[in-house]
Coordinates of C-alpha atoms and ligand atoms in Angstrom, one line a residue:
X1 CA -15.8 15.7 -48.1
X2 CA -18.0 13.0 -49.1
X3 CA -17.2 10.7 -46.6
X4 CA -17.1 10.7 -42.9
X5 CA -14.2 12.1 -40.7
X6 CA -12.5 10.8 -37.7
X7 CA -14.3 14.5 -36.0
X8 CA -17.6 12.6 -36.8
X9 CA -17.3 9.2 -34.4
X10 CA -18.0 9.2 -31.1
X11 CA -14.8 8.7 -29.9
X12 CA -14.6 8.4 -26.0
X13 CA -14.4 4.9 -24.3
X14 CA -14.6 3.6 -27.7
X15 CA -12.0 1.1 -29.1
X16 CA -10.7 2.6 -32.8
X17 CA -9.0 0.5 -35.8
X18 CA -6.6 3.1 -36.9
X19 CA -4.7 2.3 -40.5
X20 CA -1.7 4.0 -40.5
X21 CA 1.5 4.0 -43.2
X22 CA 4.3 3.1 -40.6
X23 CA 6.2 1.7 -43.5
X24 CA 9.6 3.5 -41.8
X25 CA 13.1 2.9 -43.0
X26 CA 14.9 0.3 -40.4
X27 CA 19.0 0.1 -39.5
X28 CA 20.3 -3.3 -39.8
X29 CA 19.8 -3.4 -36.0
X30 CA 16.0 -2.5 -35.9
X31 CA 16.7 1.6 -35.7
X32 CA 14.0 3.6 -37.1
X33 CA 16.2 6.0 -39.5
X34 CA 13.1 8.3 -40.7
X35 CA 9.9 8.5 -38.9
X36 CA 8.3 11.5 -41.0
X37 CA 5.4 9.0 -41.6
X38 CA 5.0 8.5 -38.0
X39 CA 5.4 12.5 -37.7
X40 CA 2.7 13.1 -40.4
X41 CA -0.3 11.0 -38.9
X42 CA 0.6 12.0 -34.9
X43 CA -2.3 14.5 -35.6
X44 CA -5.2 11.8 -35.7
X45 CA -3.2 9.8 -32.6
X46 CA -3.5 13.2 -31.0
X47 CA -6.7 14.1 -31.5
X48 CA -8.1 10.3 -30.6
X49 CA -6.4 10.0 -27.6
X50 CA -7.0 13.5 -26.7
X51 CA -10.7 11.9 -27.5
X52 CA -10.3 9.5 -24.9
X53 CA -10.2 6.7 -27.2
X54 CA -8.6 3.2 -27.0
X55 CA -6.6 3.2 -30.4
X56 CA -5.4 -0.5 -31.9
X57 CA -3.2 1.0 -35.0
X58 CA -2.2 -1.4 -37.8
X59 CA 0.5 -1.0 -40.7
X60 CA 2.0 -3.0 -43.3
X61 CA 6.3 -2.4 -43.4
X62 CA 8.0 -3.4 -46.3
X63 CA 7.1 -6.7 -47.9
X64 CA 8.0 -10.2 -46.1
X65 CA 5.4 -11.6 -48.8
X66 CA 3.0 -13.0 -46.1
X67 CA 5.5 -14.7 -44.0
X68 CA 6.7 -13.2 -40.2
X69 CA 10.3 -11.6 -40.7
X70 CA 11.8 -10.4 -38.0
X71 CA 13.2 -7.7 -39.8
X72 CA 10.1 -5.9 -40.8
X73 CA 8.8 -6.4 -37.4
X74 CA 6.8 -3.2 -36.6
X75 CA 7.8 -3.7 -32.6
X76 CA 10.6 -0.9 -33.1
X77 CA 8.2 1.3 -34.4
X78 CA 5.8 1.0 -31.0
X79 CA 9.0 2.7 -29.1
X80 CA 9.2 5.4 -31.4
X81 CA 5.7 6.4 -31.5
X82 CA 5.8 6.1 -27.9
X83 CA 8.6 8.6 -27.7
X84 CA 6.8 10.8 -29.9
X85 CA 3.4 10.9 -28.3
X86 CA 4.7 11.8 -24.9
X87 CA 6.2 14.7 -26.7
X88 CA 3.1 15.6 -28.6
X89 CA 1.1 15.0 -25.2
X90 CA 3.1 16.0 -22.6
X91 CA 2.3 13.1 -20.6
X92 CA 4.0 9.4 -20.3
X93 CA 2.0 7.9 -23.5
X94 CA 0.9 3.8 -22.8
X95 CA 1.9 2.3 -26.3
X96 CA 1.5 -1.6 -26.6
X97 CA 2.7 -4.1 -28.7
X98 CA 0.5 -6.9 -29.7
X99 CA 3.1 -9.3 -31.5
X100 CA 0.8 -10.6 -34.2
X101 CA -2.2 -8.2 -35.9
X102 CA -5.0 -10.6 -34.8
X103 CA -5.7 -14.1 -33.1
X104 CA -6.2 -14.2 -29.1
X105 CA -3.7 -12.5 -28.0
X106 CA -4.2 -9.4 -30.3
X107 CA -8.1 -9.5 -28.8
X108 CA -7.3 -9.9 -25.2
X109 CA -4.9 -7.0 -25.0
X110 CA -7.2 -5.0 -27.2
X111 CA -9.9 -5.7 -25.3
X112 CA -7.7 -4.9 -22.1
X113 CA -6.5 -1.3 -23.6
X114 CA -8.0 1.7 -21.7
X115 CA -9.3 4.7 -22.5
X116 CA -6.3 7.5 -24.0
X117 CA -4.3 4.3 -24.7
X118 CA -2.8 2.6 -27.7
X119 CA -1.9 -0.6 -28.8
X120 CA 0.3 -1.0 -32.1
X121 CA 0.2 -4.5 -33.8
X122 CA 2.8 -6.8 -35.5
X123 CA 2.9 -5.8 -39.4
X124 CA -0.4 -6.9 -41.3
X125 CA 1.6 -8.5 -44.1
X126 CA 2.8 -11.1 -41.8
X127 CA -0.3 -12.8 -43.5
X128 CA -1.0 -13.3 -46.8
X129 CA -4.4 -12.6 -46.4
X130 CA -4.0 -9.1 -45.9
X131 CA -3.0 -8.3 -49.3
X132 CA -5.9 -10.8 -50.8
X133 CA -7.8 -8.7 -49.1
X134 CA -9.4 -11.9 -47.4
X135 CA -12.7 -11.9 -46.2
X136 CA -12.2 -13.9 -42.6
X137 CA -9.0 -11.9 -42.4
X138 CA -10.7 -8.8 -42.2
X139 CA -13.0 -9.6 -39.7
X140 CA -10.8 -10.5 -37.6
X141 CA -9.2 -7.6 -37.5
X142 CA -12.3 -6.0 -37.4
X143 CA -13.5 -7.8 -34.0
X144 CA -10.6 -5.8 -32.4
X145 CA -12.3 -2.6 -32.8
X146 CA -15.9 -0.7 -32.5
X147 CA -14.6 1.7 -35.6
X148 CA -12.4 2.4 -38.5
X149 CA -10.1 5.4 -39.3
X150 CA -8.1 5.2 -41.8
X151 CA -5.3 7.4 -42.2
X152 CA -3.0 5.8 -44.7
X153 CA -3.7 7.5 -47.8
X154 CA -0.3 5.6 -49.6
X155 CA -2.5 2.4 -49.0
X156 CA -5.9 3.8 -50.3
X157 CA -5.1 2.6 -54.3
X158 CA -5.0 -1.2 -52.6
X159 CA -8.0 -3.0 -52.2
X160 CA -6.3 -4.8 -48.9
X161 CA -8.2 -6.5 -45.8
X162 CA -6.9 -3.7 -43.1
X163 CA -7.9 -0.8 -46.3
X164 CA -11.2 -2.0 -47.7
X165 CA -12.4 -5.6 -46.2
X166 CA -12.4 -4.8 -42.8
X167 CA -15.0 -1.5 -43.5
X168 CA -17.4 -4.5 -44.0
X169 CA -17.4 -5.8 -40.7
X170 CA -17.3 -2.3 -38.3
X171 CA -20.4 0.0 -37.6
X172 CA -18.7 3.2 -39.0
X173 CA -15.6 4.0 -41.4
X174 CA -13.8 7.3 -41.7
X175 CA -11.0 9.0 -42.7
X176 CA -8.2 10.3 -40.6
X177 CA -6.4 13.6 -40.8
X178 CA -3.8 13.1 -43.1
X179 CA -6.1 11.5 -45.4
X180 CA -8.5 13.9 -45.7
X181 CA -5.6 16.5 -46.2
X182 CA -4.8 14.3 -49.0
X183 CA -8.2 14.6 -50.6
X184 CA -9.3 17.6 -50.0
X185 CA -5.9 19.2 -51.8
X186 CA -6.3 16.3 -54.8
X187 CA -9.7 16.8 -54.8
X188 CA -9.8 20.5 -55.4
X189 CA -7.2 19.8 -58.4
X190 CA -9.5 17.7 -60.2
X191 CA -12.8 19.6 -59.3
X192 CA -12.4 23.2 -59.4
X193 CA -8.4 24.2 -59.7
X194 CA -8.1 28.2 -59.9
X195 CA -6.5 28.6 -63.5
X196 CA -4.1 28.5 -65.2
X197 CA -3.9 25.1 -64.1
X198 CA -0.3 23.9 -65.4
X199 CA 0.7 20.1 -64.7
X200 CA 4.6 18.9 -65.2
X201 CA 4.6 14.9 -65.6
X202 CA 8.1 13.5 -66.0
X203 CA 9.7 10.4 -65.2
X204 CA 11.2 7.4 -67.7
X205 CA 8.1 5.9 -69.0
X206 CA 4.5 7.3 -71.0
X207 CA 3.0 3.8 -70.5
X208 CA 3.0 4.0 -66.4
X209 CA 1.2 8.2 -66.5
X210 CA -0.9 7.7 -69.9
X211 CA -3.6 7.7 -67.0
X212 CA -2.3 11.0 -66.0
X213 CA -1.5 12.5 -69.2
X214 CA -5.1 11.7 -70.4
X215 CA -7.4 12.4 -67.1
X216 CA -5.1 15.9 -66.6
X217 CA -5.6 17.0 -70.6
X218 CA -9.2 17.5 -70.0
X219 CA -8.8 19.5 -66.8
X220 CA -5.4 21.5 -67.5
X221 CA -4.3 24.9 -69.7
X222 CA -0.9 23.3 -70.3
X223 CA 1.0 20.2 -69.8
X224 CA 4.6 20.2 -69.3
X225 CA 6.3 17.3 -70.1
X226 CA 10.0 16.5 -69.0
X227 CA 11.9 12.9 -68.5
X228 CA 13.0 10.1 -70.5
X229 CA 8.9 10.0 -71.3
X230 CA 9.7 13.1 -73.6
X231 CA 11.4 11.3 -76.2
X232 CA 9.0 9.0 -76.9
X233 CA 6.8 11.9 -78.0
X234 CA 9.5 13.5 -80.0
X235 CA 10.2 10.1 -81.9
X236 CA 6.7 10.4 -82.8
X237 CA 7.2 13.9 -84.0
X238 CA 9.9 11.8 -85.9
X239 CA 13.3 13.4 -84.4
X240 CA 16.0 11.4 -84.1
X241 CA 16.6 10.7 -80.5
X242 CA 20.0 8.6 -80.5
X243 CA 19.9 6.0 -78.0
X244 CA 17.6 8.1 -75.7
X245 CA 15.3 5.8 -73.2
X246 CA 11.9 5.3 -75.7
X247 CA 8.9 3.2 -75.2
X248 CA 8.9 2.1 -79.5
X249 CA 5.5 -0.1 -78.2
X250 CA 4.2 3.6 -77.5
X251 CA 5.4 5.9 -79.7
X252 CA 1.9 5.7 -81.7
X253 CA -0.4 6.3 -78.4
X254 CA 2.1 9.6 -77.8
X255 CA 1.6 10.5 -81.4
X256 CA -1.9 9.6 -80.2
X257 CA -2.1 11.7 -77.6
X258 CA -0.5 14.3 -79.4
X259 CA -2.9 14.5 -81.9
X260 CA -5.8 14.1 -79.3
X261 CA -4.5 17.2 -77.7
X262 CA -4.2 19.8 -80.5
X263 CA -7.6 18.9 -81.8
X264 CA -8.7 19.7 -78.3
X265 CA -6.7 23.0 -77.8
X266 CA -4.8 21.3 -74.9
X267 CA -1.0 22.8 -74.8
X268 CA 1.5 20.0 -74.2
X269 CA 5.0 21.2 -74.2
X270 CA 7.7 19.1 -75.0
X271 CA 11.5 19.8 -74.4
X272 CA 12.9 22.6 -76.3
X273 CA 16.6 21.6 -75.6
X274 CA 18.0 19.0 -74.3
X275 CA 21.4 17.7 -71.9
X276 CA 22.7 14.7 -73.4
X277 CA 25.6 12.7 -72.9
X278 CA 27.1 9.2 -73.9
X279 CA 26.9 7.7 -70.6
X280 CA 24.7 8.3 -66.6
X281 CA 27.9 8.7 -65.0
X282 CA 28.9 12.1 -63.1
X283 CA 31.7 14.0 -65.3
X284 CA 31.2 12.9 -68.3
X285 CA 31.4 15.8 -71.3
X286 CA 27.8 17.1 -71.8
X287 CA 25.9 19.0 -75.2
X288 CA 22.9 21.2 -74.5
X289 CA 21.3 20.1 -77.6
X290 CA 18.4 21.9 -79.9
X291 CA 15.1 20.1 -79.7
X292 CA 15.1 21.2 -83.6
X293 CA 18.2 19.3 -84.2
X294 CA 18.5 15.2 -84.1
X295 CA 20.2 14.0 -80.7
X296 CA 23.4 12.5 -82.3
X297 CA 23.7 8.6 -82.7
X298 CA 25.3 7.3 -79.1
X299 CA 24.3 10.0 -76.9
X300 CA 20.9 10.0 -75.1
X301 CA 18.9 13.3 -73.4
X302 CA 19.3 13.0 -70.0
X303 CA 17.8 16.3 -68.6
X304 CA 16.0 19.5 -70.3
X305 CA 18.3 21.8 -71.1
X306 CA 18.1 25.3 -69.8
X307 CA 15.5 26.9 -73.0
X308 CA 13.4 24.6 -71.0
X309 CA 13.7 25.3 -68.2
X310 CA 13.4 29.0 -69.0
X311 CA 10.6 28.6 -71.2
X312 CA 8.7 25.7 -68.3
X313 CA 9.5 28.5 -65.4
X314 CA 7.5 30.9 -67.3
X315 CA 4.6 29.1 -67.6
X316 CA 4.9 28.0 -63.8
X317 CA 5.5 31.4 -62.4
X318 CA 2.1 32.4 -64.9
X319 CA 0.1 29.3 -63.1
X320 CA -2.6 29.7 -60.4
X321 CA -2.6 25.9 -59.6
X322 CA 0.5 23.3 -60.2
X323 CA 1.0 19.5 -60.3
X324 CA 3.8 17.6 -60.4
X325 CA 5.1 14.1 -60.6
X326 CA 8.0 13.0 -61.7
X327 CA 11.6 14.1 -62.5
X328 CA 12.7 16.2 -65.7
X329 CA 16.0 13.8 -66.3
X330 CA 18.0 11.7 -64.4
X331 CA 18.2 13.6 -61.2
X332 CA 20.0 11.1 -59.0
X333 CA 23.0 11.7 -60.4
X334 CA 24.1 15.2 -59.9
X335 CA 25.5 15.9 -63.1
X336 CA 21.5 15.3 -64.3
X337 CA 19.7 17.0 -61.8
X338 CA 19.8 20.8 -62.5
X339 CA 17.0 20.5 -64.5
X340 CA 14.6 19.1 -62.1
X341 CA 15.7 21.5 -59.2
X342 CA 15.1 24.4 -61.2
X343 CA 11.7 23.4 -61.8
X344 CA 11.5 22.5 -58.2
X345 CA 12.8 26.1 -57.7
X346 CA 10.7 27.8 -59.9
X347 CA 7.0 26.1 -58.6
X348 CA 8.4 27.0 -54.9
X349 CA 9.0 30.4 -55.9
X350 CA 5.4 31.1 -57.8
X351 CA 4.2 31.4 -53.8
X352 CA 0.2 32.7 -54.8
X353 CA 0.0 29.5 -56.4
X354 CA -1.9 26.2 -55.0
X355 CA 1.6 23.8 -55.6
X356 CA 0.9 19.8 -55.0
X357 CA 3.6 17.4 -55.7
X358 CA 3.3 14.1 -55.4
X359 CA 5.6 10.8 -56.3
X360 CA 8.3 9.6 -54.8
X361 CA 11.0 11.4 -57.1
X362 CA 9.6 14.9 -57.4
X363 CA 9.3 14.7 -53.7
X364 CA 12.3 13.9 -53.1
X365 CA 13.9 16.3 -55.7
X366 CA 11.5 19.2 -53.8
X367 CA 13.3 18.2 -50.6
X368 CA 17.1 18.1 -52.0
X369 CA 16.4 21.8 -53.8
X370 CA 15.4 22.7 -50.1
X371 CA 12.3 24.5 -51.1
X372 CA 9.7 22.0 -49.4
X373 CA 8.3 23.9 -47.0
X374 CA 7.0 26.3 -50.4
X375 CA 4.7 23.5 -51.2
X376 CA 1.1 23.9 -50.6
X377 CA 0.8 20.0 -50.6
X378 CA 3.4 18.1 -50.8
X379 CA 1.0 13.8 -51.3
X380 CA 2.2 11.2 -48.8
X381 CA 1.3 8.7 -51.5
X382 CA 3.3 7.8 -54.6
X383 CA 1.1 5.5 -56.4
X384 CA -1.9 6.6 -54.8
X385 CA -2.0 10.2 -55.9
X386 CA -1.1 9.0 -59.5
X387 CA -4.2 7.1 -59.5
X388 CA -6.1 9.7 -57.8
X389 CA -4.7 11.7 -61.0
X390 CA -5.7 9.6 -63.4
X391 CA -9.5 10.1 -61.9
X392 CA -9.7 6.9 -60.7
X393 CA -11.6 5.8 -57.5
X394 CA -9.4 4.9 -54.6
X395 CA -10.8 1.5 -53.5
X396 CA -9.7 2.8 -49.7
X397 CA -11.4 5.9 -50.1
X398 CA -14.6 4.1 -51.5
X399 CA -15.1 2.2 -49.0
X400 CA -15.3 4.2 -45.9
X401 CA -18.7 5.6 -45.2
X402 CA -20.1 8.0 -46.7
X403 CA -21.7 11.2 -44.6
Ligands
AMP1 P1 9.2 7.3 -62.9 O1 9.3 6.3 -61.8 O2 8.5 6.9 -64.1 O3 8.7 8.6 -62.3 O4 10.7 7.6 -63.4 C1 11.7 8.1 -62.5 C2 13.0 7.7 -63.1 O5 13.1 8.2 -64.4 C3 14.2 8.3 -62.3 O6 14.9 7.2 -61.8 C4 15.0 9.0 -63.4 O7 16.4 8.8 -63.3 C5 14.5 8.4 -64.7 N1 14.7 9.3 -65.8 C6 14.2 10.6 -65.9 N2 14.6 11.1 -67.0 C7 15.4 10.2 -67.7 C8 16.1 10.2 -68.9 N3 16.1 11.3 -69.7 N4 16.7 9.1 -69.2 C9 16.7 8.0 -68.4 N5 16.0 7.9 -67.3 C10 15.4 9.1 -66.9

């Protein structure tokens, strides 16, 4: 890795700005109800304290739009991780709660924290300065610390005070565990993937992965496409698509693209068959219907059908290295969803193959079909990783120093 690594700061007696994604699910009374992004950086709060260091972490949770509300109040979350880190530890963990990210009180009690402690601070979106990534803003929050790790790689596409501004105003900036998991297995996608390198993009729109779909053509053997995103390419392959979700604003980009692809030798797949129905609703009748044949005027595709699935397993269960992001059809309703599970099944089952899923719906869809733990990498970061995809440069990956 490029850039420096939380192993490369001397750690011991040293106060540590750690950015974090604590942005947990809360109960109507304050409960934490999932804390598997709490779980998934405890490695870096592990290895710090373990360090000896004095850790002051900071997250955003939800969006109170720059204003304190005390229901995204990140206090809560300081009694979990306190929980957690005795387990981790073994020892009775001190975690403090600073109840606003900077100001006096946030520097006296970081300044009072001792070594192999931790102080949590009030959610950084309690000012709007965070998210305008305001210069005074970040250094105050940088006056609380000697050093930087950041660890939230769902943050990284956001050029936010606590992501990039604050890197200004410390000695040294580096990237925490789960972060460089994150980049080392996206990384190795875009560099030097072991081939075949097959990508599945699906979801509802071509306008919000043209990034993908582009960046991915140069680097991939064949590009599967599934989702309500497949029938704006087949409308510019002029079939008839009934009243199927289509971008018409970008049906010539996908012809486009199309185009583009076959003069490059690119393979992009499209649907071979199709499960359409006249309304999203469980129970309704269902066709399986012929990609050669026109989808018939009131019903709309809602899932591949199973040619496609067939024909899409095969050419996962071939593949050395897989991506995917986003669903095949309309998965959250259950009647929908057999298409994106199979292909969930059938990337879990190639098990020689590197497998990285990333966005918040394949993930999800990975987890429902049971099969997560057959994921080489399943990304922490929905829009993040799509960016990262599209080959751009994360702006809170850039800005932590390089080695
Ligand atoms: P995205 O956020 O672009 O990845 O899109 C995910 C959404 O696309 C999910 O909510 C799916 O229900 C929806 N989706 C996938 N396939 C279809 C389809 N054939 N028709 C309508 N919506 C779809």
């Amino acid at each position: 890795m490029q850039k420096l690594s939380i192993r490369d700061l001397p750690l011991k007696d040293k106060r540590i700005f750690l950015r974090v994604d604590f942005n947990v699910p809360l109960s109507e009374e304050g409960r934490v109800t999932d804390d598997t992004r709490i779980r998934e950086t405890l490695p870096t709060l592990e290895y710090a304290l373990r360090n000896r260091a004095k850790l002051i972490v900071a997250s955003h949770l939800g969006r109170p739009k720059g204003k304190p509300n005390p229901r995204m109040s990140l206090k809560p979350v300081a009694e979990r991780l306190r929980m957690l880190l005795d387990n981790v530890l073994e020892s009775d963990c001190n975690v403090g709660f600073s109840p606003d990210c900077v100001g006096l009180e946030a520097e006296e009690l970081a300044t009072r924290l001792e070594s192999g402690q931790t102080l949590l601070l009030e959610n950084l979106r309690f000012h709007p300065e965070e998210e305008a990534n305001d210069e005074a803003f970040a250094r105050a929050l940088a006056k609380l610390a000697d050093y930087y790790v950041n660890d939230a790689f769902g943050s990284a596409h956001r050029a936010h005070a606590s992501t990039a501004g604050i890197t200004k105003f410390v000695e040294k900036s580096a990237a925490g565990f789960l972060m460089q998991k994150e980049l080392d297995h996206m990384g190795q996608l875009l560099l030097d993937p072991a081939r075949p390198f097959v990508a599945i993009i699906g979801g509802a729109k071509v306008s919000d992965k043209i990034g993908v779909i582009k960046n991915l053509m140069n680097r991939v053997d064949a590009l599967l496409i599934g989702g309500a995103m497949a029938y704006t390419f087949q409308k510019a392959q002029s079939r008839e698509v009934g009243k199927s979700l289509v971008e018409d604003d970008k049906i010539d980009l996908a012809s486009d693209l199309l185009h583009e692809a076959n003069e490059r030798g690119v393979r992009i797949m499209l649907p071979a068959d199709d499960v359409v129905a006249m309304k999203i609703e469980n129970d309704v009748p269902t066709k399986i219907i012929d990609a050669e044949q026109p989808i018939p005027a009131g019903f709309m595709g809602l899932d591949i059908g199973p040619k496609t699935v067939r024909l899409y397993s095969d050419e996962i269960a071939n593949a050395c290295t897989i991506v995917w992001n986003g669903p095949m059809g309309v998965f959250e309703t259950p009647q929908f969803a057999t298409g994106t599970r199979k292909i969930a099944q059938a990337i879990a089952h190639n098990e020689d193959a590197t497998s990285i899923v990333g966005g918040g719906d394949s993930v999800a869809a990975v987890h429902q079909a049971g099969v997560a733990d057959k994921i080489t990498h399943i990304s922490t970061g929905g829009g993040a990783s799509l960016e990262f995809l599209e080959g751009k440069k994360l702006p809170g990956v850039e800005a932590l120093t390089n080695r």
